[in-house]
Amino acid sequence: MGWEFARQLCRQQCADEIWLIARRKDRLQILAEEIQNSAIIPRCISIDISGRAGVQQFQQLLHDAYVHTPFVIDTLVCNAGFGTYGPFADTNLDRQLDMIDLNVTALTGICGSALPYLKNGSRIINTASLAAFAPLGNFAVYGATKAYVHSFTIAIAAELKDKGIKVLSVCPGPVATEFAAVASNGARQHVLHGKSADRVVAHALKELNRNRHTAIYAPLWKLKAVLSHLVGKFLFARYTYLYEKRPSQPLQNSTHLL
């Protein structure tokens, strides 16, 4: 989805530069080559944004760039994140903590670090998940991180409204990305019934322009979000634990996946 946000924002020509930030430099360069013919200049920045150390790197990046050439951030997209399939007791604890570092700590720190560089008309897009609306068995930590992202995003949307800054929480269900391969540690290569990333992102940008604060693309996803409020949280978690098993392979060592 990060690729699609980059592509579609470039087509909107809403800025002079687009900063592509991730760990994998080779992937960044492929994307930069794809969009280099647009009116927006791509900059590839290969850093690990995870945890407080990643946030500090991002802060320094903004500071150094601003000292050289003052700028305003038109659109901030926080899309980095990963999940793990399986019961909490059976998943690698270091990996779960890495997930919190990326999904929660990094996103919070990046939003906070970017605030001084936003102005009236600027936008923040945070990728949460349909998993944000109820606790999920076999997906406990991931669902909890995305519940945080959604709650945090709606709260800052309320706080920044008077400053003219739009904030959107994107809450997708299954999307056709490499998410499943990462979450299952290779046991499942493709997301089941995944929607196309380009449509999910296009819908999110449309909702942002409509001053909405939550974007849920598919009608079935919207129904599930509503139903999650009608079922007890424990019952929902128990049901998904018993009946929505997700394949996974054991991970012996801690790794940063994104």
Tab-separated table of C-alpha atoms in Angstrom, residues 3-256:
chain	number	residue	atom	x	y	z
A	3	TRP	CA	3.829	1.971	-3.084
A	4	GLU	CA	0.288	2.902	-4.091
A	5	PHE	CA	0.204	5.942	-1.833
A	6	ALA	CA	3.436	7.133	-3.469
A	7	ARG	CA	2.132	6.541	-6.994
A	8	GLN	CA	-1.224	8.190	-6.454
A	9	LEU	CA	0.090	11.169	-4.507
A	10	CYS	CA	2.572	11.811	-7.300
A	11	ARG	CA	-0.274	11.818	-9.794
A	12	GLN	CA	-2.003	14.463	-7.674
A	13	GLN	CA	1.130	16.646	-7.961
A	14	CYS	CA	0.530	18.075	-4.498
A	15	ALA	CA	4.196	18.725	-3.645
A	16	ASP	CA	7.659	19.349	-5.096
A	17	GLU	CA	9.310	16.273	-3.579
A	18	ILE	CA	8.264	12.917	-2.250
A	19	TRP	CA	10.406	11.280	0.416
A	20	LEU	CA	10.366	7.495	0.219
A	21	ILE	CA	11.477	6.148	3.596
A	22	ALA	CA	12.062	2.470	4.380
A	23	ARG	CA	14.841	0.012	5.262
A	24	ARG	CA	15.166	-1.710	1.896
A	25	LYS	CA	17.064	0.638	-0.394
A	26	ASP	CA	16.705	-1.594	-3.446
A	27	ARG	CA	12.902	-1.469	-3.198
A	28	LEU	CA	12.966	2.282	-2.766
A	29	GLN	CA	15.066	2.718	-5.885
A	30	ILE	CA	12.678	0.589	-7.950
A	31	LEU	CA	9.762	2.771	-6.851
A	32	ALA	CA	11.727	5.971	-7.429
A	33	GLU	CA	12.541	4.904	-10.983
A	34	GLU	CA	8.869	4.218	-11.612
A	35	ILE	CA	7.694	7.665	-10.497
A	36	GLN	CA	10.682	9.767	-11.573
A	37	ASN	CA	8.894	10.972	-14.701
A	38	SER	CA	6.237	12.723	-12.636
A	39	ALA	CA	6.446	16.380	-11.674
A	40	ILE	CA	7.463	15.395	-8.133
A	41	ILE	CA	11.103	14.602	-7.391
A	42	PRO	CA	11.577	11.315	-5.470
A	43	ARG	CA	14.134	11.061	-2.657
A	44	CYS	CA	15.095	7.612	-1.387
A	45	ILE	CA	15.942	7.545	2.314
A	46	SER	CA	17.040	4.172	3.651
A	47	ILE	CA	16.664	4.116	7.438
A	48	ASP	CA	15.057	1.826	10.011
A	49	ILE	CA	12.308	3.941	11.553
A	50	SER	CA	11.406	1.380	14.212
A	51	GLY	CA	11.331	2.339	17.882
A	52	ARG	CA	12.734	5.431	19.573
A	53	ALA	CA	16.017	5.130	17.722
A	54	GLY	CA	14.159	5.244	14.416
A	55	VAL	CA	12.140	8.248	15.528
A	56	GLN	CA	15.339	10.078	16.480
A	57	GLN	CA	16.757	9.397	13.019
A	58	PHE	CA	13.589	10.775	11.455
A	59	GLN	CA	13.737	13.882	13.648
A	60	GLN	CA	17.350	14.498	12.641
A	61	LEU	CA	16.467	13.976	8.985
A	62	LEU	CA	13.772	16.650	9.151
A	63	HIS	CA	15.976	19.063	11.100
A	64	ASP	CA	18.930	18.766	8.732
A	65	ALA	CA	16.771	19.147	5.636
A	66	TYR	CA	14.945	22.182	7.057
A	67	VAL	CA	18.191	23.954	7.968
A	68	HIS	CA	19.343	23.544	4.384
A	69	THR	CA	16.027	24.440	2.713
A	70	PRO	CA	12.918	25.314	4.754
A	71	PHE	CA	9.888	23.271	3.734
A	72	VAL	CA	6.311	22.357	4.628
A	73	ILE	CA	5.033	18.785	4.729
A	74	ASP	CA	1.953	18.587	2.524
A	75	THR	CA	1.084	14.932	3.220
A	76	LEU	CA	2.524	12.540	5.794
A	77	VAL	CA	1.762	8.855	5.219
A	78	CYS	CA	2.584	6.421	8.030
A	79	ASN	CA	2.116	3.039	6.413
A	80	ALA	CA	4.983	0.915	7.760
A	81	GLY	CA	3.947	-2.032	9.881
A	82	PHE	CA	3.715	-5.800	10.083
A	83	GLY	CA	1.759	-8.531	11.850
A	84	THR	CA	2.292	-12.059	13.105
A	85	TYR	CA	-0.121	-14.974	12.857
A	86	GLY	CA	-0.674	-17.434	15.691
A	87	PRO	CA	-1.594	-17.555	19.383
A	88	PHE	CA	0.394	-15.149	21.527
A	89	ALA	CA	1.944	-17.998	23.550
A	90	ASP	CA	3.267	-19.632	20.380
A	91	THR	CA	4.803	-16.591	18.708
A	92	ASN	CA	8.284	-15.207	19.166
A	93	LEU	CA	8.178	-12.561	21.912
A	94	ASP	CA	11.004	-10.468	20.463
A	95	ARG	CA	9.116	-10.302	17.197
A	96	GLN	CA	5.963	-9.136	18.984
A	97	LEU	CA	7.921	-6.395	20.733
A	98	ASP	CA	9.481	-5.391	17.418
A	99	MET	CA	5.934	-5.091	16.089
A	100	ILE	CA	4.991	-2.672	18.858
A	101	ASP	CA	8.155	-0.666	18.184
A	102	LEU	CA	7.188	-0.241	14.546
A	103	ASN	CA	3.392	-0.196	14.537
A	104	VAL	CA	2.994	1.993	17.631
A	105	THR	CA	6.184	3.723	18.777
A	106	ALA	CA	7.469	4.668	15.331
A	107	LEU	CA	4.097	5.889	14.062
A	108	THR	CA	3.499	7.990	17.175
A	109	GLY	CA	6.982	9.470	17.081
A	110	ILE	CA	6.874	10.224	13.368
A	111	CYS	CA	3.548	12.026	13.683
A	112	GLY	CA	4.863	14.039	16.623
A	113	SER	CA	8.131	14.854	14.869
A	114	ALA	CA	6.315	16.029	11.738
A	115	LEU	CA	3.870	18.375	13.473
A	116	PRO	CA	6.154	21.457	13.457
A	117	TYR	CA	6.454	21.133	9.680
A	118	LEU	CA	2.701	20.987	8.964
A	119	LYS	CA	0.449	23.935	8.195
A	120	ASN	CA	-3.162	24.702	7.321
A	121	GLY	CA	-4.055	22.308	4.494
A	122	SER	CA	-1.490	19.650	5.408
A	123	ARG	CA	-2.623	16.030	5.767
A	124	ILE	CA	-1.753	12.970	7.857
A	125	ILE	CA	-2.675	9.450	6.754
A	126	ASN	CA	-2.123	6.611	9.216
A	127	THR	CA	-2.696	3.002	8.195
A	128	ALA	CA	-4.627	1.178	10.903
A	129	SER	CA	-6.649	-1.954	10.080
A	130	LEU	CA	-10.061	-3.553	10.269
A	131	ALA	CA	-8.397	-5.441	13.131
A	132	ALA	CA	-8.592	-2.187	15.125
A	133	PHE	CA	-12.265	-2.647	15.941
A	134	ALA	CA	-12.155	-5.788	18.111
A	135	PRO	CA	-9.621	-8.040	19.882
A	136	LEU	CA	-8.534	-10.929	17.670
A	137	GLY	CA	-7.468	-14.365	18.772
A	138	ASN	CA	-4.416	-15.613	16.823
A	139	PHE	CA	-3.628	-11.966	16.081
A	140	ALA	CA	-3.563	-10.471	19.561
A	141	VAL	CA	-0.653	-8.024	19.470
A	142	TYR	CA	-1.241	-6.902	15.894
A	143	GLY	CA	-4.907	-6.153	16.607
A	144	ALA	CA	-3.936	-4.251	19.751
A	145	THR	CA	-1.367	-2.131	17.896
A	146	LYS	CA	-3.904	-1.232	15.222
A	147	ALA	CA	-6.545	-0.393	17.836
A	148	TYR	CA	-3.994	2.049	19.223
A	149	VAL	CA	-3.270	3.508	15.773
A	150	HIS	CA	-6.963	4.053	15.035
A	151	SER	CA	-7.720	5.597	18.443
A	152	PHE	CA	-4.629	7.810	18.338
A	153	THR	CA	-5.390	8.967	14.790
A	154	ILE	CA	-8.987	9.938	15.533
A	155	ALA	CA	-7.851	11.803	18.657
A	156	ILE	CA	-5.242	13.903	16.837
A	157	ALA	CA	-7.759	14.504	14.033
A	158	ALA	CA	-9.935	16.212	16.652
A	159	GLU	CA	-6.993	18.143	18.084
A	160	LEU	CA	-5.688	19.360	14.720
A	161	LYS	CA	-9.051	20.270	13.171
A	162	ASP	CA	-8.835	23.931	14.222
A	163	LYS	CA	-5.394	24.180	12.607
A	164	GLY	CA	-6.809	23.065	9.268
A	165	ILE	CA	-4.836	19.802	9.226
A	166	LYS	CA	-6.733	16.776	7.917
A	167	VAL	CA	-6.073	13.410	9.565
A	168	LEU	CA	-7.283	10.038	8.286
A	169	SER	CA	-7.231	6.530	9.740
A	170	VAL	CA	-7.216	3.943	6.952
A	171	CYS	CA	-8.754	0.659	8.146
A	172	PRO	CA	-8.357	-2.010	5.465
A	173	GLY	CA	-9.312	-5.656	5.702
A	174	PRO	CA	-7.406	-8.148	3.528
A	175	VAL	CA	-5.360	-6.380	0.832
A	176	ALA	CA	-3.294	-8.103	-1.854
A	177	THR	CA	0.185	-7.279	-0.510
A	178	GLU	CA	3.108	-9.242	0.973
A	179	PHE	CA	1.492	-8.936	4.424
A	180	ALA	CA	0.514	-12.614	4.704
A	181	ALA	CA	3.964	-13.887	3.746
A	182	VAL	CA	5.523	-11.758	6.491
A	183	ALA	CA	2.839	-12.460	9.099
A	184	SER	CA	2.989	-16.235	8.562
A	185	ASN	CA	6.779	-16.336	8.254
A	186	GLY	CA	6.353	-17.830	4.795
A	187	ALA	CA	3.605	-20.352	5.592
A	188	ARG	CA	1.048	-18.362	3.565
A	189	GLN	CA	2.283	-16.490	0.505
A	190	HIS	CA	-0.863	-14.560	-0.410
A	191	VAL	CA	-3.573	-12.737	1.493
A	192	LEU	CA	-6.879	-14.603	1.195
A	193	HIS	CA	-9.587	-12.633	-0.652
A	194	GLY	CA	-7.297	-9.597	-0.784
A	195	LYS	CA	-8.595	-6.405	-2.371
A	196	SER	CA	-6.349	-4.511	-4.770
A	197	ALA	CA	-4.098	-1.979	-3.059
A	198	ASP	CA	-4.699	0.661	-5.724
A	199	ARG	CA	-8.450	0.716	-5.054
A	200	VAL	CA	-8.033	0.772	-1.283
A	201	VAL	CA	-5.614	3.707	-1.517
A	202	ALA	CA	-7.730	5.577	-4.065
A	203	HIS	CA	-10.712	5.258	-1.744
A	204	ALA	CA	-8.635	6.489	1.212
A	205	LEU	CA	-7.501	9.609	-0.643
A	206	LYS	CA	-11.069	10.254	-1.746
A	207	GLU	CA	-12.311	10.014	1.846
A	208	LEU	CA	-9.521	12.344	2.977
A	209	ASN	CA	-10.630	14.946	0.438
A	210	ARG	CA	-14.158	14.591	1.806
A	211	ASN	CA	-12.872	15.489	5.296
A	212	ARG	CA	-13.625	12.010	6.619
A	213	HIS	CA	-11.546	10.665	9.495
A	214	THR	CA	-11.917	6.934	8.827
A	215	ALA	CA	-11.643	5.097	5.506
A	216	ILE	CA	-13.074	1.573	5.171
A	217	TYR	CA	-13.167	0.539	1.533
A	218	ALA	CA	-15.308	-2.587	1.068
A	219	PRO	CA	-18.981	-2.918	2.116
A	220	LEU	CA	-18.216	-6.211	3.893
A	221	TRP	CA	-15.436	-4.512	5.863
A	222	LYS	CA	-17.862	-1.779	6.919
A	223	LEU	CA	-20.369	-4.399	8.030
A	224	LYS	CA	-17.736	-6.205	10.097
A	225	ALA	CA	-16.712	-2.928	11.733
A	226	VAL	CA	-20.327	-2.284	12.755
A	227	LEU	CA	-20.903	-5.848	13.946
A	228	SER	CA	-17.775	-5.701	16.083
A	229	HIS	CA	-19.556	-3.162	18.311
A	230	LEU	CA	-22.501	-5.517	18.808
A	231	VAL	CA	-20.546	-8.560	19.967
A	232	GLY	CA	-18.762	-8.786	23.317
A	233	LYS	CA	-15.030	-8.282	22.982
A	234	PHE	CA	-14.166	-11.535	24.752
A	235	LEU	CA	-16.614	-13.494	22.580
A	236	PHE	CA	-15.165	-11.934	19.450
A	237	ALA	CA	-11.614	-12.811	20.498
A	238	ARG	CA	-12.663	-16.323	21.525
A	239	TYR	CA	-14.436	-16.941	18.207
A	240	THR	CA	-11.492	-15.793	16.113
A	241	TYR	CA	-9.132	-17.880	18.229
A	242	LEU	CA	-11.187	-21.048	17.742
A	243	TYR	CA	-12.427	-20.624	14.179
A	244	GLU	CA	-10.069	-18.267	12.335
A	245	LYS	CA	-6.767	-20.081	12.486
A	246	ARG	CA	-3.920	-18.518	10.537
A	247	PRO	CA	-0.952	-20.574	9.312
A	248	SER	CA	2.453	-19.720	10.715
A	249	GLN	CA	5.916	-21.134	10.998
A	250	PRO	CA	8.064	-20.797	14.124
A	251	LEU	CA	10.592	-17.979	14.195
A	252	GLN	CA	13.654	-18.751	16.272
A	253	ASN	CA	15.436	-15.436	16.211
A	254	SER	CA	14.262	-11.849	16.502
A	255	THR	CA	14.213	-9.963	13.205
A	256	HIS	CA	13.076	-6.565	11.968
